CSV table of C-alpha atoms in Angstrom, one decimal:
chain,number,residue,atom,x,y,z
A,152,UNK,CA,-0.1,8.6,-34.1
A,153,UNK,CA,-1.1,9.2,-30.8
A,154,UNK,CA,-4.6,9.7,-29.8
A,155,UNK,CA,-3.7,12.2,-27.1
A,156,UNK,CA,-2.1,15.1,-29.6
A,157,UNK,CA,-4.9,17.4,-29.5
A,158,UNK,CA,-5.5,16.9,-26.1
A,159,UNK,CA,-4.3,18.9,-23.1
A,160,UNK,CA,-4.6,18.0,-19.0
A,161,UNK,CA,-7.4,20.0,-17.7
A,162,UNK,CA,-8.4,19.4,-13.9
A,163,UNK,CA,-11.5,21.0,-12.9
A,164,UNK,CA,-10.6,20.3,-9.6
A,165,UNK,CA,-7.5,18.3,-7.2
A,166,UNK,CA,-8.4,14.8,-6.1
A,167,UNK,CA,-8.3,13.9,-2.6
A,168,UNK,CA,-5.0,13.8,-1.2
A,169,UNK,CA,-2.9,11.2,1.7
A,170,UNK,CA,0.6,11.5,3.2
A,171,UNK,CA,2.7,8.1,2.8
A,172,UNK,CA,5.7,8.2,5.4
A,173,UNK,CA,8.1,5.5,5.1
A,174,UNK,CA,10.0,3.7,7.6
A,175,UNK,CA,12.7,2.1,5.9
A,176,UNK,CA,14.3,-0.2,9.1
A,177,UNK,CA,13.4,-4.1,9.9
A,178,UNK,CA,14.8,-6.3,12.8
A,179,UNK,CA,15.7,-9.0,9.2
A,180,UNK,CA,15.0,-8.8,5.7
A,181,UNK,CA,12.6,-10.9,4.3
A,182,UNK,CA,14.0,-13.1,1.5
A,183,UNK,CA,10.6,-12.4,-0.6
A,184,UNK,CA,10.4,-8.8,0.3
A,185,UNK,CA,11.5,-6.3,-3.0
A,186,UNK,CA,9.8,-3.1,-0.4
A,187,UNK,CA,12.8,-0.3,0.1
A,188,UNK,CA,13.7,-1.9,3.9
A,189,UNK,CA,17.0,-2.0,5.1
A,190,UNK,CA,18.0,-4.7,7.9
A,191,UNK,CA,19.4,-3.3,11.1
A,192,UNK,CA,22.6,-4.2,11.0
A,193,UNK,CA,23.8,-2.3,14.9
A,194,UNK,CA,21.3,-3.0,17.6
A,195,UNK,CA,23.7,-1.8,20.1
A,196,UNK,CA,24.2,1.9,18.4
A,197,UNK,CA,21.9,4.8,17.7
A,198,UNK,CA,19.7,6.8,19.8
A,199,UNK,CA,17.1,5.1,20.4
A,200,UNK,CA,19.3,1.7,21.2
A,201,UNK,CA,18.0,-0.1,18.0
A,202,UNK,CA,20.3,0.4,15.7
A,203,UNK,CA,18.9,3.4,13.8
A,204,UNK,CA,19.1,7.1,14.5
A,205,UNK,CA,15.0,7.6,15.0
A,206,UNK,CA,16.1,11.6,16.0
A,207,UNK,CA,17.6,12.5,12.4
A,208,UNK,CA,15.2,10.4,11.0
A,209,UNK,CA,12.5,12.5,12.1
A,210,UNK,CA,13.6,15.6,11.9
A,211,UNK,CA,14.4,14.4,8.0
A,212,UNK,CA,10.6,13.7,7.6
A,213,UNK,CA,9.7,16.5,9.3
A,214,UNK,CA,11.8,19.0,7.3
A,215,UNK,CA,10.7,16.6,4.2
A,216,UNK,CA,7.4,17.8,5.2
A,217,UNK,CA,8.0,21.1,4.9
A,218,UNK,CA,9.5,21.4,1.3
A,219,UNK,CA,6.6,20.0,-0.3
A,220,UNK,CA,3.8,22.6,1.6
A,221,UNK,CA,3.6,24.8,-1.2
A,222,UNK,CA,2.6,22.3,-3.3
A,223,UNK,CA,-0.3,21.8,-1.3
A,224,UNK,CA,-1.4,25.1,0.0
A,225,UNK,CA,-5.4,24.8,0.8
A,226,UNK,CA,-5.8,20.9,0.1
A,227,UNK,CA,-6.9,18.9,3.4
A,228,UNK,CA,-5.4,15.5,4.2
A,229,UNK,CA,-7.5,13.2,4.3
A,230,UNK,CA,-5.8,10.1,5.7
A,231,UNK,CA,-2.1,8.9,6.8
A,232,UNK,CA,0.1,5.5,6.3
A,233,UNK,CA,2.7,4.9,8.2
A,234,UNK,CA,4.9,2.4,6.1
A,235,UNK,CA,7.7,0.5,5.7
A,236,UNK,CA,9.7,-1.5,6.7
A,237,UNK,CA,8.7,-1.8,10.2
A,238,UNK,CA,7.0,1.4,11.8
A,239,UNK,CA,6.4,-0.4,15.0
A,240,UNK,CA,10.3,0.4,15.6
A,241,UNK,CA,9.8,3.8,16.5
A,242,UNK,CA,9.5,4.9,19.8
A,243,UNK,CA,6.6,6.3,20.9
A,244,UNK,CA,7.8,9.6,21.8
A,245,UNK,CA,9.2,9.2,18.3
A,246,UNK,CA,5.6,8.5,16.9
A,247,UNK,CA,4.0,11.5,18.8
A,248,UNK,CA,6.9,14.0,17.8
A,249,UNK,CA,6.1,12.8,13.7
A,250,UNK,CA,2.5,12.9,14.1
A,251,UNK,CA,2.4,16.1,16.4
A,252,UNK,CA,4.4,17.8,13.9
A,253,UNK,CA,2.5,16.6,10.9
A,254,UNK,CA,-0.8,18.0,12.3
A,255,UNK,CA,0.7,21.4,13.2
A,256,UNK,CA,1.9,21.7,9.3
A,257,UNK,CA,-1.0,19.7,7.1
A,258,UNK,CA,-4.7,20.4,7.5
A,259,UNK,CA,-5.5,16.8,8.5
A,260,UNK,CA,-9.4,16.2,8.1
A,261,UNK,CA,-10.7,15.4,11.5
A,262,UNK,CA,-11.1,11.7,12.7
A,263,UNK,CA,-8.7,11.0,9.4
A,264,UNK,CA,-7.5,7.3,9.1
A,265,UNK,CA,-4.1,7.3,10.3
A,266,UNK,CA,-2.4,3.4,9.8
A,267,UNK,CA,0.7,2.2,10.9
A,268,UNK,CA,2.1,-1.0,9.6
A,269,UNK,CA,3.4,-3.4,12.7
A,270,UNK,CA,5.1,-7.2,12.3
A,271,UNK,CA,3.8,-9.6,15.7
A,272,UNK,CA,7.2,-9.5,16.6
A,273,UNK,CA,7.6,-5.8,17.3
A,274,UNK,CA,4.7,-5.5,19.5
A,275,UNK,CA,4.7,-4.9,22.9
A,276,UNK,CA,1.1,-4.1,24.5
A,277,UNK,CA,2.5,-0.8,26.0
A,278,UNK,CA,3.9,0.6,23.5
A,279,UNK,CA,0.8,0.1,21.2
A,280,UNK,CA,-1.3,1.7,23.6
A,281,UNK,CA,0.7,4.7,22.9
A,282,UNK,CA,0.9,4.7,19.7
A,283,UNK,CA,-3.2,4.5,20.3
A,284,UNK,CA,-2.3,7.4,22.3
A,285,UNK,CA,-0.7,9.2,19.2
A,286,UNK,CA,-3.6,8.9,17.0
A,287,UNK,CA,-3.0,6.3,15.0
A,288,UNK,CA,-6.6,4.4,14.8
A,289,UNK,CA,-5.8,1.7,12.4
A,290,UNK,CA,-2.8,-0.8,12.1
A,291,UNK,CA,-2.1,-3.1,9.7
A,292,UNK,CA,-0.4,-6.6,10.9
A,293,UNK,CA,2.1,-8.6,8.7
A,294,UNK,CA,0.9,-12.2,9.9
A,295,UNK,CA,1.7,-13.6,6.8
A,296,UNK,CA,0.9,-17.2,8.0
A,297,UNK,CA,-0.2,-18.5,11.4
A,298,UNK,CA,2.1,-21.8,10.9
A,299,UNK,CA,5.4,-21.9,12.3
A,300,UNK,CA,6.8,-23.7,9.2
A,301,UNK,CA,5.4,-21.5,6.8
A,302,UNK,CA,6.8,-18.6,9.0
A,303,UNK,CA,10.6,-19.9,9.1
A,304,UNK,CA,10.6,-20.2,5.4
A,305,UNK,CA,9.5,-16.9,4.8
A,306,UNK,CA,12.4,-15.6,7.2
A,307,UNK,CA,9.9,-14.2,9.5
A,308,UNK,CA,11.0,-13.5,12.9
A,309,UNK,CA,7.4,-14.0,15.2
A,310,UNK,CA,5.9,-17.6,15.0
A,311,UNK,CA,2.4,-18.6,14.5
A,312,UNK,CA,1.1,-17.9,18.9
A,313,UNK,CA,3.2,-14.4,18.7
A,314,UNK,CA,1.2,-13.4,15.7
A,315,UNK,CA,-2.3,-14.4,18.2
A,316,UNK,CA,-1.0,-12.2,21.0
A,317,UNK,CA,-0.4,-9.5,18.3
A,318,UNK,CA,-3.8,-9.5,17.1
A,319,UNK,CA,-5.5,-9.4,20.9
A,320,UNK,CA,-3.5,-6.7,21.7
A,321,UNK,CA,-3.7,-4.8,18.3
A,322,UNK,CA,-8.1,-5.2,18.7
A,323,UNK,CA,-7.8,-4.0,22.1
A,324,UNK,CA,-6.3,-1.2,21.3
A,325,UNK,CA,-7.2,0.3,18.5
A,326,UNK,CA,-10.2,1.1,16.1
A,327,UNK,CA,-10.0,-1.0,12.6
A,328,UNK,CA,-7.0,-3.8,12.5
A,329,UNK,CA,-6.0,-5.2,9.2
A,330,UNK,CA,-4.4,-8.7,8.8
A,331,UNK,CA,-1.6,-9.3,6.2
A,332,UNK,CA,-1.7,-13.1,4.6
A,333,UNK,CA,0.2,-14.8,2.2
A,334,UNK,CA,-1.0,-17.8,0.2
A,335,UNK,CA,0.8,-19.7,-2.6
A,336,UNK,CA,3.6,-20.2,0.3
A,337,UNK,CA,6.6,-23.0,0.2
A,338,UNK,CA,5.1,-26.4,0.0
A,339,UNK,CA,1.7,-24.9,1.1
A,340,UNK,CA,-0.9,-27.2,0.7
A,341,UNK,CA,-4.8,-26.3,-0.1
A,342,UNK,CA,-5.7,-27.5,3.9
A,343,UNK,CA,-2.5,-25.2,5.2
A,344,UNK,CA,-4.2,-22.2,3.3
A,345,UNK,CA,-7.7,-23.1,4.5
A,346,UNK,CA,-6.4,-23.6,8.2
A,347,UNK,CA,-4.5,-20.0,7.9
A,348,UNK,CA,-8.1,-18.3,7.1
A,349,UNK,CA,-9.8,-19.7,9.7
A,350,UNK,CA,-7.3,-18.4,12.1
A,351,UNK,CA,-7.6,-15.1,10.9
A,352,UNK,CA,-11.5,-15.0,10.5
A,353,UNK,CA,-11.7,-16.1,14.1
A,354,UNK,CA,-10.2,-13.0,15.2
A,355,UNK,CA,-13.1,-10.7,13.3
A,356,UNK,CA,-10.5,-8.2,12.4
A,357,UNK,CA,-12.6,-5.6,9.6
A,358,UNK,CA,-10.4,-5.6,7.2
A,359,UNK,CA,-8.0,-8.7,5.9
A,360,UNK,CA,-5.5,-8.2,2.5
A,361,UNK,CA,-4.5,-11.5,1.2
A,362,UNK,CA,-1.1,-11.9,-1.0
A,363,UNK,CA,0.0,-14.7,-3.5
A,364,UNK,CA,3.5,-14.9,-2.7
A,365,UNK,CA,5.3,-14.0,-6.0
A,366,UNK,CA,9.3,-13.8,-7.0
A,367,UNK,CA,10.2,-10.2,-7.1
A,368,UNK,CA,13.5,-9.4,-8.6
A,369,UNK,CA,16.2,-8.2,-6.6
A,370,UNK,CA,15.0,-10.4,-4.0
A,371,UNK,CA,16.3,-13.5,-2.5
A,372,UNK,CA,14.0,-16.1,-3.2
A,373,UNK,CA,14.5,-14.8,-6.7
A,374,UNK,CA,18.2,-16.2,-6.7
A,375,UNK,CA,17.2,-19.0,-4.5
A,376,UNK,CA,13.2,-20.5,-5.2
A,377,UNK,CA,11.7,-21.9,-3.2
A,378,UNK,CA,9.3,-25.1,-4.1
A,379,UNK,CA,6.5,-23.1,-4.7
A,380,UNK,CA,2.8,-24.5,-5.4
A,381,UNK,CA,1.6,-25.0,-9.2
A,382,UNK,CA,-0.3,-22.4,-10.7
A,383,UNK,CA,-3.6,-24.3,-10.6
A,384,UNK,CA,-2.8,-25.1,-6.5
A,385,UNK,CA,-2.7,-21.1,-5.9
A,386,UNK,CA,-5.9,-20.6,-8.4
A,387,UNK,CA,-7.9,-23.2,-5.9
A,388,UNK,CA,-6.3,-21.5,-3.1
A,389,UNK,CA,-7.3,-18.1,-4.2
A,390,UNK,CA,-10.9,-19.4,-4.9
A,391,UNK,CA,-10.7,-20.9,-1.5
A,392,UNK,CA,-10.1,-17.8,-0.1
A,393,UNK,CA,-12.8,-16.0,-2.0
A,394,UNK,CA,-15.5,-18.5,-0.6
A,395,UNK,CA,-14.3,-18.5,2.6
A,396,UNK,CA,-14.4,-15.0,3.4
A,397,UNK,CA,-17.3,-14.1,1.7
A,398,UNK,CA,-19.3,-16.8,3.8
A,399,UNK,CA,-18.0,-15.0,6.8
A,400,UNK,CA,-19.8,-11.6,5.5
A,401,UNK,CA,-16.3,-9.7,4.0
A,402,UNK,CA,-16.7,-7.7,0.8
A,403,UNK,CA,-13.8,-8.1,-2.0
A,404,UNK,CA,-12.9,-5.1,-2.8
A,405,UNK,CA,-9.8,-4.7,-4.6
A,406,UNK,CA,-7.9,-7.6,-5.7
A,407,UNK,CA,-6.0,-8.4,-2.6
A,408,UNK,CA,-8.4,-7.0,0.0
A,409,UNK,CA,-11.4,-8.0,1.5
A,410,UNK,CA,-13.3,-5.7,4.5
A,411,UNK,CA,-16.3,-6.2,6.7
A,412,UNK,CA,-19.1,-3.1,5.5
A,413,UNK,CA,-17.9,0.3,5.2
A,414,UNK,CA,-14.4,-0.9,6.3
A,415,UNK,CA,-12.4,-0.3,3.4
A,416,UNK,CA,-8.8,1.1,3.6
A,417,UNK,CA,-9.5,4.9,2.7
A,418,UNK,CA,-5.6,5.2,2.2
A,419,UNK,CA,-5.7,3.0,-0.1
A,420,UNK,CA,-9.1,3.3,-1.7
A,421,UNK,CA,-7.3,6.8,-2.7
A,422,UNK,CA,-4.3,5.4,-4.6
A,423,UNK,CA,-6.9,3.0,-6.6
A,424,UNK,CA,-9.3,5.8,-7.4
A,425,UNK,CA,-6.2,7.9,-8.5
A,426,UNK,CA,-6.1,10.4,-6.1
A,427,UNK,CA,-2.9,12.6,-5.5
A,428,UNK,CA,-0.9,11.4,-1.5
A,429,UNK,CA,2.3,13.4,-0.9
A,430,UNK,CA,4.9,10.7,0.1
A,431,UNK,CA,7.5,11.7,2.6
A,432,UNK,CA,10.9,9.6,3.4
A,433,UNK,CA,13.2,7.4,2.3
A,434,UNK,CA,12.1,6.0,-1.1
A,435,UNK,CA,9.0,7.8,-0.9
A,436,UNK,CA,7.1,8.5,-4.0
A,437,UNK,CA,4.1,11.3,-4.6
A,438,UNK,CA,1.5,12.2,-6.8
A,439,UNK,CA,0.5,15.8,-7.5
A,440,UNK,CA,-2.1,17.3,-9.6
A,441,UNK,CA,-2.7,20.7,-11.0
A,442,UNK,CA,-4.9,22.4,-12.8
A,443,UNK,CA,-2.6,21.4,-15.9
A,444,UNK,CA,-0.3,18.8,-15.5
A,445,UNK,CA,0.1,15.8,-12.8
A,446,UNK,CA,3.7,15.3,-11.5
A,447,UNK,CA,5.4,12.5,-9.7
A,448,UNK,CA,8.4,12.4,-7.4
A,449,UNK,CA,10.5,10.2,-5.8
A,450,UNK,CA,12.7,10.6,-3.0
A,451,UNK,CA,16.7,8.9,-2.3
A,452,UNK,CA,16.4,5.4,-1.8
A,453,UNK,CA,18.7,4.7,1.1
A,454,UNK,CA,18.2,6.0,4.2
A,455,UNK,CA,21.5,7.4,4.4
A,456,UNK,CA,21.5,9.7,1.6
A,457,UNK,CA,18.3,10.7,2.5
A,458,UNK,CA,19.5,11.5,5.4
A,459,UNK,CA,22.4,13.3,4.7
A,460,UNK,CA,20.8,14.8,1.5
A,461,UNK,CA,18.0,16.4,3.0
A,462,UNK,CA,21.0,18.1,5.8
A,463,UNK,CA,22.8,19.2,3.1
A,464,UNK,CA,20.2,20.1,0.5
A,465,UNK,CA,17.3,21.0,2.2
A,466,UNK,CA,15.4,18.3,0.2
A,467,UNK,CA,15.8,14.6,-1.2
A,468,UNK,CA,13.4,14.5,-4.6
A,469,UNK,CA,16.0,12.5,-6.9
A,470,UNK,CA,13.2,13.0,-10.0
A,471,UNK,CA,10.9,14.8,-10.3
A,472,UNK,CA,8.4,14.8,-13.8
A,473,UNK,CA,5.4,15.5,-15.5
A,474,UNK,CA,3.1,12.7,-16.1
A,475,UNK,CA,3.1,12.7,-20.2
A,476,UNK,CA,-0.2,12.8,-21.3
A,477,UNK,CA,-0.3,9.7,-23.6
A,478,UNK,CA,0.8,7.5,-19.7
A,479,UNK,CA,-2.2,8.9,-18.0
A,480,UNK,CA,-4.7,6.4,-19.2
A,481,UNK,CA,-2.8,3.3,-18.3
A,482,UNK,CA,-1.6,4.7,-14.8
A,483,UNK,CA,-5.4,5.5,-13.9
A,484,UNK,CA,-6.6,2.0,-15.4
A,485,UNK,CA,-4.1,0.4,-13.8
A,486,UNK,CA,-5.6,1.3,-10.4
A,487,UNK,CA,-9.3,1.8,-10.9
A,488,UNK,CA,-9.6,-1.9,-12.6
A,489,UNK,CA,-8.4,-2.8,-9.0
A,490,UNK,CA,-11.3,-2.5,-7.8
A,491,UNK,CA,-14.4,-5.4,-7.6
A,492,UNK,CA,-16.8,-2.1,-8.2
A,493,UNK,CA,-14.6,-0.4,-10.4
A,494,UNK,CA,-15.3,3.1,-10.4
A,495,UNK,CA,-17.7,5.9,-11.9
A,496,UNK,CA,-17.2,6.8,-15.4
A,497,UNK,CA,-17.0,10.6,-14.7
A,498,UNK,CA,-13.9,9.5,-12.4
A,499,UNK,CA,-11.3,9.3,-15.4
A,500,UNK,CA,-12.2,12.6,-16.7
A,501,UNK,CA,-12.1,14.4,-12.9
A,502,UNK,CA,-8.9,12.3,-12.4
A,503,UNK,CA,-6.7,12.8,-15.7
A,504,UNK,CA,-8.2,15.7,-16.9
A,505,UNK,CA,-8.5,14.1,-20.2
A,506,UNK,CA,-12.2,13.3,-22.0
A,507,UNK,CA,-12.7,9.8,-21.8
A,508,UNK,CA,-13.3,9.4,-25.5
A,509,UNK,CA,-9.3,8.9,-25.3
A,510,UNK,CA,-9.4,5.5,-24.3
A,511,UNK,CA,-12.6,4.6,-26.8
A,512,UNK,CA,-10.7,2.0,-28.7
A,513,UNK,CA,-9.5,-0.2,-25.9
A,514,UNK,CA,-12.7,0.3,-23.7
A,515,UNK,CA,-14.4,-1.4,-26.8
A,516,UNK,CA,-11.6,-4.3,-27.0
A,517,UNK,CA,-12.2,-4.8,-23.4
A,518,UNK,CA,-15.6,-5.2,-23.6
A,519,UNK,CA,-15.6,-7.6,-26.7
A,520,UNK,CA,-13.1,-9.5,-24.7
A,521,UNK,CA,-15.2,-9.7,-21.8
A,522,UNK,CA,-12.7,-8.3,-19.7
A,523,UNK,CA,-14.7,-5.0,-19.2
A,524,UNK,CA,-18.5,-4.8,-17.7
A,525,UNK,CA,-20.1,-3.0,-20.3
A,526,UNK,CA,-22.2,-0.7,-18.3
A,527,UNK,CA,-21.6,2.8,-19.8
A,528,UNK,CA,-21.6,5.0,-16.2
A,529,UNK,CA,-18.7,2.3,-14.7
A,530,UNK,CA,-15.1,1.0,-15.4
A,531,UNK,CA,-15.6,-2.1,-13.9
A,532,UNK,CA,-13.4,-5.6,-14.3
A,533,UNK,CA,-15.5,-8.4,-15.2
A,534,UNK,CA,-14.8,-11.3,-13.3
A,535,UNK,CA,-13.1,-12.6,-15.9
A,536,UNK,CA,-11.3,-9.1,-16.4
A,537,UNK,CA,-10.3,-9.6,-12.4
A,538,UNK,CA,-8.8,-13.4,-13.6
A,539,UNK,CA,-7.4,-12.2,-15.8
A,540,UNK,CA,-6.3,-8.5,-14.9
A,541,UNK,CA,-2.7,-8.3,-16.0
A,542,UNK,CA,-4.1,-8.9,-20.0
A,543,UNK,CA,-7.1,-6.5,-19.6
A,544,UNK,CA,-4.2,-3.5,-17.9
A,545,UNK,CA,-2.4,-4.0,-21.2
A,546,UNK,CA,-5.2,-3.2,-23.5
A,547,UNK,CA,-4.8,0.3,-21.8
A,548,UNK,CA,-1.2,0.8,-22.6
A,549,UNK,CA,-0.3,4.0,-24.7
């Protein structure tokens, strides 16, 4: 019997919330990628001369937008991600119309982080000066690797000096810059990893997120592996890494990212700490909370039918649920243990409006695994429990 049944959701108060828009277009499909990204398939047609029609596009977000205000009536935004796919496809007039119509509809906290996610070879120093210009203060690079090799097997389309130029330009023109990496690559040896760092550190970007490249289904490495390194290979890679950048002064902070001092991603500090983020666009999802129940949406997949769906419809949610009581525990563990710090006891309650005594049992199998620090104010990972993260989310399963 469940340990939830005499328990209701009862928020004292809504978390902070994001907006996620999501650009769902690339110039070529990654064979690793599982993200909702669509290749252009026309570069000759559409009205911005790239294949896709950015016009109906954003006027989809923008009316997108606008059906999910009264769900937010009061709450201030507190930061924005610009996803995808490849954002760095709009046009800047494109940009400025989204953004421009975003602020005149959200309350968006002043000086809020706005990111937009870029790939070296859709940058052009111009046009990120505008999207400067636009607001955005903080862009996230897909590098991946700086090694040409490494590059072609991944199917990316820039090459190891494009993704240099990138960063300049990227540092010159804008406040905080985030580098992409992959590790665990085809063939990729221990030096290849360790050359890859040192590339990036020498740029002294604040922020870096480092990937193990993994075989997502529906994807086409899946069908098709490539000759990946052992297990052990990526765990000396990833301790590699670890060294590396913490000898060069960057805090891990979550799992996969690592930031100079007070350079965190706030965007995504949110997700981990279980805050709510509206999620606008094709494939988007959201996260709502009120003062009894927390919902979750998700928008039409292809871009098309969102399209055409929000024309026709006036919106695109294709579900829309209640978070079930008895799933809240996992879904907020399954973020917060993210996180090298972990996060303040008194954050599960705030966040799932359930009492934490919930989740007694498997806190106290955690801990005797040595999976959980057993400081009673935290829900922290061990380092062990960060190893070995995957076992320690499970404990937390309904």
């Amino acid at each position: 019997m469940s340990n939830l049944q005499h328990h209701s959701v009862t928020l004292t108060a809504p978390p902070p919330l994001a907006l996620y828009i999501h650009f769902p277009w690339c110039e070529k499909k990654c064979p690793y990628c599982d993200f909702n990204s669509h290749q252009i398939k026309d570069r000759t047609g559409g009205s911005n001369q790239s294949g896709f029609d950015e016009k109906r596009y954003i006027n989809a977000l923008i009316a997108d937008l606008e059906t999910e205000l009264p769900n937010i009536w009061g709450r201030q935004v507190h930061s924005i991600f610009i996803g995808g796919g490849t954002p760095s496809l709009f046009s800047p007039e494109g940009m400025d119309q989204l953004l421009s119509a975003t602020r005149a509809r959200v309350n968006l906290e002043p000086n809020a982080e706005i990111t937009m996610e870029a790939n070296p070879g859709s940058i052009e120093a111009e046009k990120f000066a505008a999207f400067a210009n636009c607001g955005i203060n903080r862009v996230s690079i897909g590098v991946q690797s700086f090694q040409d090799a490494q590059l072609k097997a991944l199917g990316r389309i820039h090459n190891g000096e494009e993704a240099k130029r990138a960063i300049q330009i990227a540092l010159d023109h804008f406040q905080s810059v985030n580098l992409d990496l992959m590790y665990g690559l085809p063939n990729q040896t221990l030096e290849a990893a360790k050359a890859d760092i040192e590339t990036a550190l020498s740029f002294q970007t604040p922020h870096l997120s480092l990937y193990n490249l993994t075989l997502e289904p529906n994807t086409y490495f899946v069908n098709f592996p490539p000759t990946l390194p052992t297990d052990d290979e990526v765990d000396a890679m990833s301790e590699q890494n670890l060294k590396l950048l913490t000898a060069a002064g960057y805090k891990r902070y979550e799992v996969s990212a690592y930031a100079r001092k007070d350079q965190g991603c706030k965007h995504n500090l949110n997700y981990w700490r279980f805050g709510d983020y509206i999620g606008i666009g094709a494939g988007a999802h959201s996260k709502i909370s009120y003062p009894n129940r927390i919902t979750r949406q998700v928008r039409e997949r292809h871009p098309e039918a969102y399209m055409t769906t929000m024309e026709t419809k006036g919106h695109a949610v294709m579900e829309s649920k209640e978070v079930d009581a008895n799933d809240l525990p996992f879904e907020f563990m399954l973020n917060a243990l993210r996180l090298t710090d972990g996060v303040d006891t008194q954050t599960f309650s705030e966040r799932t409006g359930l009492p934490l005594s919930v989740i007694s049992k498997p806190l106290d199998k955690a801990s005797k695994k040595c999976l959980l620090d057993e400081n009673p104010s935290k829900l922290r990972a061990t380092d062990q429990g960060l190893r070995y993260l995957n076992n320690l989310q499970e404990i937390f399963l309904a």
